[in-house]
Amino acid sequence: MDMLQPSITVFGLRIDEPVTTFTDLIVSAVCFYAFYRLHTIPIRNKMHWNLKYYFLSMGFATLIGGLIGHGFLYLFSFEWKLPGWLTSMFSIALLERASIQYARPLIKPKVARFFARMNIIELTTFVIITFSTLNFFFVEVHSAYGLLVIVTSFNLVVYRARQTKASKLFLVAVGISAISALIFMNEMGFSPWFNHFDISHLLMALSAFTFYKGSMKMIHDPLLDD
């Protein structure tokens, strides 16, 4: 089945992949909502900062992805996809840092410092590779590593030790993200008007909301090591 989504014209303005653009904006809206809610909380620590700006940066990444990467790419060159890609990589790095910090009271200080430094090296490496190749594959690899290896591992450490609601929600959110990625990679869609992009985006929105619920629990953890 051909899953290429037809363009539509609204008030003389052409919009490519309209449903895909809209579902990307749904993800963005969830992220901006999460940022706003976290921003209004009078807590000021590293965990709060990392989580708050994870949502803000992911909100901008999906906003750019929806408008430039899908809806109006014909007005730009392909290179304009890069800002959205690089911003999403930065956001995943922030989520990694939050997860590492959450597990710090339960792991050796040397381990925490090692992965905190690796977080910067990893992000820098993938940014350079992505910028050089203009290949979205490396964005996917970075996201998979960040979520499935780092975020999952450190929240699993916390969950096994303390069974916190925050760590459980983060693990559930990663699971939803993994399903989203599988649908995207295998191009599993129902029709051109609701294709693999659209399903993946809606699952990403659900994952973002679950991360938000987990973040609200995480920043109020009494054992949080700032």
PDB file of C-alpha atoms in Angstrom:
ATOM      1  CA  MET A   1       0.000   0.000   0.000  1.00  0.00           C
ATOM      2  CA  ASP A   2       1.282   3.473  -0.921  1.00  0.00           C
ATOM      3  CA  MET A   3       1.535   5.434   2.326  1.00  0.00           C
ATOM      4  CA  LEU A   4       2.528   8.741   0.714  1.00  0.00           C
ATOM      5  CA  GLN A   5       0.209  11.366   2.209  1.00  0.00           C
ATOM      6  CA  PRO A   6      -1.366  13.755  -0.326  1.00  0.00           C
ATOM      7  CA  SER A   7      -0.964  17.499   0.097  1.00  0.00           C
ATOM      8  CA  ILE A   8      -3.847  19.833   0.856  1.00  0.00           C
ATOM      9  CA  THR A   9      -4.335  23.535   0.198  1.00  0.00           C
ATOM     10  CA  VAL A  10      -5.742  25.849   2.883  1.00  0.00           C
ATOM     11  CA  PHE A  11      -6.462  29.470   1.923  1.00  0.00           C
ATOM     12  CA  GLY A  12      -4.081  29.123  -0.983  1.00  0.00           C
ATOM     13  CA  LEU A  13      -1.291  27.683   1.169  1.00  0.00           C
ATOM     14  CA  ARG A  14      -0.034  24.207   0.319  1.00  0.00           C
ATOM     15  CA  ILE A  15       0.529  21.864   3.265  1.00  0.00           C
ATOM     16  CA  ASP A  16       2.381  18.625   2.586  1.00  0.00           C
ATOM     17  CA  GLU A  17       1.682  15.570   4.749  1.00  0.00           C
ATOM     18  CA  PRO A  18      -1.063  17.443   6.659  1.00  0.00           C
ATOM     19  CA  VAL A  19      -1.980  14.703   9.154  1.00  0.00           C
ATOM     20  CA  THR A  20       1.677  13.985   9.854  1.00  0.00           C
ATOM     21  CA  THR A  21       2.280  17.696  10.405  1.00  0.00           C
ATOM     22  CA  PHE A  22      -0.684  17.871  12.785  1.00  0.00           C
ATOM     23  CA  THR A  23       0.344  14.820  14.812  1.00  0.00           C
ATOM     24  CA  ASP A  24       3.866  16.240  15.141  1.00  0.00           C
ATOM     25  CA  LEU A  25       2.319  19.414  16.545  1.00  0.00           C
ATOM     26  CA  ILE A  26       0.373  17.315  19.066  1.00  0.00           C
ATOM     27  CA  VAL A  27       3.686  16.006  20.414  1.00  0.00           C
ATOM     28  CA  SER A  28       4.958  19.564  20.556  1.00  0.00           C
ATOM     29  CA  ALA A  29       1.864  20.731  22.453  1.00  0.00           C
ATOM     30  CA  VAL A  30       2.250  17.980  25.066  1.00  0.00           C
ATOM     31  CA  CYS A  31       5.909  18.905  25.562  1.00  0.00           C
ATOM     32  CA  PHE A  32       5.208  22.635  25.890  1.00  0.00           C
ATOM     33  CA  TYR A  33       2.424  21.867  28.379  1.00  0.00           C
ATOM     34  CA  ALA A  34       4.823  19.725  30.421  1.00  0.00           C
ATOM     35  CA  PHE A  35       7.455  22.487  30.342  1.00  0.00           C
ATOM     36  CA  TYR A  36       4.927  25.058  31.524  1.00  0.00           C
ATOM     37  CA  ARG A  37       3.718  22.882  34.393  1.00  0.00           C
ATOM     38  CA  LEU A  38       7.262  22.095  35.520  1.00  0.00           C
ATOM     39  CA  HIS A  39       8.294  25.732  35.187  1.00  0.00           C
ATOM     40  CA  THR A  40       5.547  26.846  37.589  1.00  0.00           C
ATOM     41  CA  ILE A  41       6.797  24.537  40.340  1.00  0.00           C
ATOM     42  CA  PRO A  42       8.999  26.420  42.872  1.00  0.00           C
ATOM     43  CA  ILE A  43      11.778  23.828  42.865  1.00  0.00           C
ATOM     44  CA  ARG A  44      15.246  24.782  41.712  1.00  0.00           C
ATOM     45  CA  ASN A  45      17.715  21.937  41.336  1.00  0.00           C
ATOM     46  CA  LYS A  46      19.601  20.154  38.572  1.00  0.00           C
ATOM     47  CA  MET A  47      16.952  17.467  38.186  1.00  0.00           C
ATOM     48  CA  HIS A  48      14.224  20.055  37.724  1.00  0.00           C
ATOM     49  CA  TRP A  49      16.356  21.984  35.182  1.00  0.00           C
ATOM     50  CA  ASN A  50      17.199  18.905  33.105  1.00  0.00           C
ATOM     51  CA  LEU A  51      13.609  17.677  32.964  1.00  0.00           C
ATOM     52  CA  LYS A  52      12.113  21.103  32.315  1.00  0.00           C
ATOM     53  CA  TYR A  53      14.406  21.826  29.398  1.00  0.00           C
ATOM     54  CA  TYR A  54      14.049  18.304  28.057  1.00  0.00           C
ATOM     55  CA  PHE A  55      10.409  19.101  27.395  1.00  0.00           C
ATOM     56  CA  LEU A  56      11.095  22.591  26.074  1.00  0.00           C
ATOM     57  CA  SER A  57      13.756  21.398  23.623  1.00  0.00           C
ATOM     58  CA  MET A  58      11.701  18.385  22.518  1.00  0.00           C
ATOM     59  CA  GLY A  59       8.744  20.705  22.014  1.00  0.00           C
ATOM     60  CA  PHE A  60      10.772  22.883  19.665  1.00  0.00           C
ATOM     61  CA  ALA A  61      12.252  19.816  17.945  1.00  0.00           C
ATOM     62  CA  THR A  62       8.827  18.401  17.093  1.00  0.00           C
ATOM     63  CA  LEU A  63       7.494  21.854  16.176  1.00  0.00           C
ATOM     64  CA  ILE A  64      10.334  22.299  13.695  1.00  0.00           C
ATOM     65  CA  GLY A  65       9.922  18.724  12.517  1.00  0.00           C
ATOM     66  CA  GLY A  66       6.215  19.188  11.881  1.00  0.00           C
ATOM     67  CA  LEU A  67       6.339  22.545  10.141  1.00  0.00           C
ATOM     68  CA  ILE A  68       9.653  22.400   8.276  1.00  0.00           C
ATOM     69  CA  GLY A  69      10.323  18.658   8.113  1.00  0.00           C
ATOM     70  CA  HIS A  70       6.864  17.759   6.860  1.00  0.00           C
ATOM     71  CA  GLY A  71       4.350  20.537   6.211  1.00  0.00           C
ATOM     72  CA  PHE A  72       6.457  23.133   4.415  1.00  0.00           C
ATOM     73  CA  LEU A  73       9.699  21.424   3.454  1.00  0.00           C
ATOM     74  CA  TYR A  74       9.084  22.479  -0.155  1.00  0.00           C
ATOM     75  CA  LEU A  75       9.832  26.067   0.945  1.00  0.00           C
ATOM     76  CA  PHE A  76      13.190  25.066   2.415  1.00  0.00           C
ATOM     77  CA  SER A  77      16.204  22.972   1.528  1.00  0.00           C
ATOM     78  CA  PHE A  78      16.706  19.515   3.060  1.00  0.00           C
ATOM     79  CA  GLU A  79      19.373  20.928   5.392  1.00  0.00           C
ATOM     80  CA  TRP A  80      16.632  22.781   7.268  1.00  0.00           C
ATOM     81  CA  LYS A  81      15.707  19.459   8.863  1.00  0.00           C
ATOM     82  CA  LEU A  82      18.925  19.675  10.881  1.00  0.00           C
ATOM     83  CA  PRO A  83      17.749  22.159  13.560  1.00  0.00           C
ATOM     84  CA  GLY A  84      14.909  19.824  14.553  1.00  0.00           C
ATOM     85  CA  TRP A  85      17.150  16.766  14.504  1.00  0.00           C
ATOM     86  CA  LEU A  86      19.902  18.363  16.581  1.00  0.00           C
ATOM     87  CA  THR A  87      17.447  19.837  19.089  1.00  0.00           C
ATOM     88  CA  SER A  88      15.858  16.431  19.619  1.00  0.00           C
ATOM     89  CA  MET A  89      19.295  14.935  20.281  1.00  0.00           C
ATOM     90  CA  PHE A  90      19.988  17.622  22.871  1.00  0.00           C
ATOM     91  CA  SER A  91      16.657  16.881  24.543  1.00  0.00           C
ATOM     92  CA  ILE A  92      17.400  13.150  24.791  1.00  0.00           C
ATOM     93  CA  ALA A  93      20.767  13.995  26.352  1.00  0.00           C
ATOM     94  CA  LEU A  94      18.970  16.023  29.038  1.00  0.00           C
ATOM     95  CA  LEU A  95      16.661  13.102  29.804  1.00  0.00           C
ATOM     96  CA  GLU A  96      19.707  10.870  30.132  1.00  0.00           C
ATOM     97  CA  ARG A  97      21.308  13.278  32.592  1.00  0.00           C
ATOM     98  CA  ALA A  98      18.139  13.405  34.668  1.00  0.00           C
ATOM     99  CA  SER A  99      18.014   9.604  34.830  1.00  0.00           C
ATOM    100  CA  ILE A 100      21.681   9.345  35.812  1.00  0.00           C
ATOM    101  CA  GLN A 101      21.175  11.909  38.533  1.00  0.00           C
ATOM    102  CA  TYR A 102      18.071  10.157  39.832  1.00  0.00           C
ATOM    103  CA  ALA A 103      20.058   6.964  40.360  1.00  0.00           C
ATOM    104  CA  ARG A 104      23.110   8.671  41.914  1.00  0.00           C
ATOM    105  CA  PRO A 105      22.236   7.830  45.544  1.00  0.00           C
ATOM    106  CA  LEU A 106      22.159   4.142  44.559  1.00  0.00           C
ATOM    107  CA  ILE A 107      25.331   3.852  42.470  1.00  0.00           C
ATOM    108  CA  LYS A 108      29.017   4.487  42.976  1.00  0.00           C
ATOM    109  CA  PRO A 109      30.058   8.131  42.503  1.00  0.00           C
ATOM    110  CA  LYS A 110      32.664   7.090  39.915  1.00  0.00           C
ATOM    111  CA  VAL A 111      29.970   5.381  37.835  1.00  0.00           C
ATOM    112  CA  ALA A 112      27.756   8.457  37.931  1.00  0.00           C
ATOM    113  CA  ARG A 113      30.630  10.747  36.948  1.00  0.00           C
ATOM    114  CA  PHE A 114      31.688   8.432  34.128  1.00  0.00           C
ATOM    115  CA  PHE A 115      28.248   8.331  32.527  1.00  0.00           C
ATOM    116  CA  ALA A 116      27.726  12.065  33.061  1.00  0.00           C
ATOM    117  CA  ARG A 117      30.907  12.719  31.088  1.00  0.00           C
ATOM    118  CA  MET A 118      30.025  10.099  28.489  1.00  0.00           C
ATOM    119  CA  ASN A 119      26.714  11.877  28.030  1.00  0.00           C
ATOM    120  CA  ILE A 120      28.548  14.944  26.706  1.00  0.00           C
ATOM    121  CA  ILE A 121      30.956  12.903  24.553  1.00  0.00           C
ATOM    122  CA  GLU A 122      28.099  10.839  23.135  1.00  0.00           C
ATOM    123  CA  LEU A 123      26.006  13.899  22.255  1.00  0.00           C
ATOM    124  CA  THR A 124      28.948  15.717  20.662  1.00  0.00           C
ATOM    125  CA  THR A 125      29.915  12.659  18.601  1.00  0.00           C
ATOM    126  CA  PHE A 126      26.431  12.067  17.239  1.00  0.00           C
ATOM    127  CA  VAL A 127      25.886  15.758  16.503  1.00  0.00           C
ATOM    128  CA  ILE A 128      29.088  15.854  14.431  1.00  0.00           C
ATOM    129  CA  ILE A 129      28.189  12.653  12.569  1.00  0.00           C
ATOM    130  CA  THR A 130      24.622  13.794  11.888  1.00  0.00           C
ATOM    131  CA  PHE A 131      25.762  17.234  10.746  1.00  0.00           C
ATOM    132  CA  SER A 132      28.343  15.674   8.428  1.00  0.00           C
ATOM    133  CA  THR A 133      26.092  13.008   6.887  1.00  0.00           C
ATOM    134  CA  LEU A 134      22.633  14.652   7.016  1.00  0.00           C
ATOM    135  CA  ASN A 135      21.340  11.168   7.786  1.00  0.00           C
ATOM    136  CA  PHE A 136      18.384  10.766  10.166  1.00  0.00           C
ATOM    137  CA  PHE A 137      19.576   7.239  10.948  1.00  0.00           C
ATOM    138  CA  PHE A 138      22.127   8.621  13.416  1.00  0.00           C
ATOM    139  CA  VAL A 139      19.421  10.620  15.190  1.00  0.00           C
ATOM    140  CA  GLU A 140      17.505   7.357  15.597  1.00  0.00           C
ATOM    141  CA  VAL A 141      20.604   5.547  16.903  1.00  0.00           C
ATOM    142  CA  HIS A 142      21.271   8.311  19.430  1.00  0.00           C
ATOM    143  CA  SER A 143      17.673   8.248  20.607  1.00  0.00           C
ATOM    144  CA  ALA A 144      17.665   4.444  20.885  1.00  0.00           C
ATOM    145  CA  TYR A 145      20.894   4.452  22.885  1.00  0.00           C
ATOM    146  CA  GLY A 146      19.742   7.264  25.139  1.00  0.00           C
ATOM    147  CA  LEU A 147      16.343   5.768  25.911  1.00  0.00           C
ATOM    148  CA  LEU A 148      16.921   2.011  25.795  1.00  0.00           C
ATOM    149  CA  VAL A 149      20.388   1.955  27.373  1.00  0.00           C
ATOM    150  CA  ILE A 150      20.797   4.996  29.611  1.00  0.00           C
ATOM    151  CA  VAL A 151      17.284   6.023  30.662  1.00  0.00           C
ATOM    152  CA  THR A 152      16.118   2.420  31.016  1.00  0.00           C
ATOM    153  CA  SER A 153      19.196   1.190  32.886  1.00  0.00           C
ATOM    154  CA  PHE A 154      19.323   3.928  35.505  1.00  0.00           C
ATOM    155  CA  ASN A 155      15.587   3.952  36.140  1.00  0.00           C
ATOM    156  CA  LEU A 156      15.659   0.180  36.409  1.00  0.00           C
ATOM    157  CA  VAL A 157      18.317   0.524  39.121  1.00  0.00           C
ATOM    158  CA  VAL A 158      16.005   2.868  41.042  1.00  0.00           C
ATOM    159  CA  TYR A 159      12.917   0.741  40.485  1.00  0.00           C
ATOM    160  CA  ARG A 160      14.596  -2.461  41.651  1.00  0.00           C
ATOM    161  CA  ALA A 161      15.887  -0.739  44.780  1.00  0.00           C
ATOM    162  CA  ARG A 162      12.939   1.480  45.717  1.00  0.00           C
ATOM    163  CA  GLN A 163       9.975   0.728  43.394  1.00  0.00           C
ATOM    164  CA  THR A 164       9.319   4.456  42.928  1.00  0.00           C
ATOM    165  CA  LYS A 165       6.394   5.669  40.865  1.00  0.00           C
ATOM    166  CA  ALA A 166       8.737   7.959  38.912  1.00  0.00           C
ATOM    167  CA  SER A 167      11.053   5.179  37.776  1.00  0.00           C
ATOM    168  CA  LYS A 168       8.091   2.982  36.845  1.00  0.00           C
ATOM    169  CA  LEU A 169       6.539   5.736  34.734  1.00  0.00           C
ATOM    170  CA  PHE A 170       9.856   6.407  32.997  1.00  0.00           C
ATOM    171  CA  LEU A 171      10.199   2.716  32.123  1.00  0.00           C
ATOM    172  CA  VAL A 172       6.640   2.665  30.769  1.00  0.00           C
ATOM    173  CA  ALA A 173       7.367   5.799  28.710  1.00  0.00           C
ATOM    174  CA  VAL A 174      10.459   4.171  27.206  1.00  0.00           C
ATOM    175  CA  GLY A 175       8.373   1.113  26.333  1.00  0.00           C
ATOM    176  CA  ILE A 176       5.850   3.299  24.514  1.00  0.00           C
ATOM    177  CA  SER A 177       8.692   5.031  22.669  1.00  0.00           C
ATOM    178  CA  ALA A 178      10.086   1.645  21.622  1.00  0.00           C
ATOM    179  CA  ILE A 179       6.719   0.629  20.151  1.00  0.00           C
ATOM    180  CA  SER A 180       6.573   3.975  18.352  1.00  0.00           C
ATOM    181  CA  ALA A 181      10.020   3.380  16.866  1.00  0.00           C
ATOM    182  CA  LEU A 182       9.114  -0.129  15.695  1.00  0.00           C
ATOM    183  CA  ILE A 183       6.005   1.161  13.943  1.00  0.00           C
ATOM    184  CA  PHE A 184       8.033   3.920  12.302  1.00  0.00           C
ATOM    185  CA  MET A 185      10.867   1.636  11.151  1.00  0.00           C
ATOM    186  CA  ASN A 186       8.511  -1.028   9.785  1.00  0.00           C
ATOM    187  CA  GLU A 187       6.234   1.577   8.154  1.00  0.00           C
ATOM    188  CA  MET A 188       3.115   0.119   9.776  1.00  0.00           C
ATOM    189  CA  GLY A 189       0.167   2.308   8.806  1.00  0.00           C
ATOM    190  CA  PHE A 190      -3.536   2.029   8.019  1.00  0.00           C
ATOM    191  CA  SER A 191      -3.745   4.341   5.010  1.00  0.00           C
ATOM    192  CA  PRO A 192      -2.006   7.354   3.462  1.00  0.00           C
ATOM    193  CA  TRP A 193      -4.146   9.529   5.733  1.00  0.00           C
ATOM    194  CA  PHE A 194      -3.062   7.693   8.880  1.00  0.00           C
ATOM    195  CA  ASN A 195       0.334   6.219   8.145  1.00  0.00           C
ATOM    196  CA  HIS A 196       3.307   5.067  10.205  1.00  0.00           C
ATOM    197  CA  PHE A 197       4.397   8.657  10.858  1.00  0.00           C
ATOM    198  CA  ASP A 198       1.015   9.521  12.331  1.00  0.00           C
ATOM    199  CA  ILE A 199       0.769   6.452  14.563  1.00  0.00           C
ATOM    200  CA  SER A 200       4.339   6.943  15.703  1.00  0.00           C
ATOM    201  CA  HIS A 201       3.718  10.592  16.554  1.00  0.00           C
ATOM    202  CA  LEU A 202       0.623   9.828  18.621  1.00  0.00           C
ATOM    203  CA  LEU A 203       2.565   7.233  20.584  1.00  0.00           C
ATOM    204  CA  MET A 204       5.350   9.777  21.039  1.00  0.00           C
ATOM    205  CA  ALA A 205       2.783  12.181  22.491  1.00  0.00           C
ATOM    206  CA  LEU A 206       1.610   9.473  24.907  1.00  0.00           C
ATOM    207  CA  SER A 207       5.216   8.720  25.825  1.00  0.00           C
ATOM    208  CA  ALA A 208       5.935  12.420  26.431  1.00  0.00           C
ATOM    209  CA  PHE A 209       2.900  12.710  28.695  1.00  0.00           C
ATOM    210  CA  THR A 210       4.023   9.631  30.634  1.00  0.00           C
ATOM    211  CA  PHE A 211       7.515  11.123  30.999  1.00  0.00           C
ATOM    212  CA  TYR A 212       5.825  14.286  32.287  1.00  0.00           C
ATOM    213  CA  LYS A 213       3.858  12.362  34.923  1.00  0.00           C
ATOM    214  CA  GLY A 214       7.059  10.593  35.936  1.00  0.00           C
ATOM    215  CA  SER A 215       8.959  13.882  36.052  1.00  0.00           C
ATOM    216  CA  MET A 216       6.418  15.373  38.447  1.00  0.00           C
ATOM    217  CA  LYS A 217       7.037  12.444  40.796  1.00  0.00           C
ATOM    218  CA  MET A 218      10.787  12.505  40.267  1.00  0.00           C
ATOM    219  CA  ILE A 219      11.438  16.129  41.191  1.00  0.00           C
ATOM    220  CA  HIS A 220       9.576  15.670  44.475  1.00  0.00           C
ATOM    221  CA  ASP A 221      11.551  12.574  45.480  1.00  0.00           C
ATOM    222  CA  PRO A 222      12.785  13.137  49.063  1.00  0.00           C
ATOM    223  CA  LEU A 223      16.022  11.239  48.357  1.00  0.00           C
ATOM    224  CA  LEU A 224      16.900  13.373  45.334  1.00  0.00           C
ATOM    225  CA  ASP A 225      20.613  14.140  45.383  1.00  0.00           C
ATOM    226  CA  ASP A 226      21.195  17.643  44.023  1.00  0.00           C
TER     227      ASP A 226
END
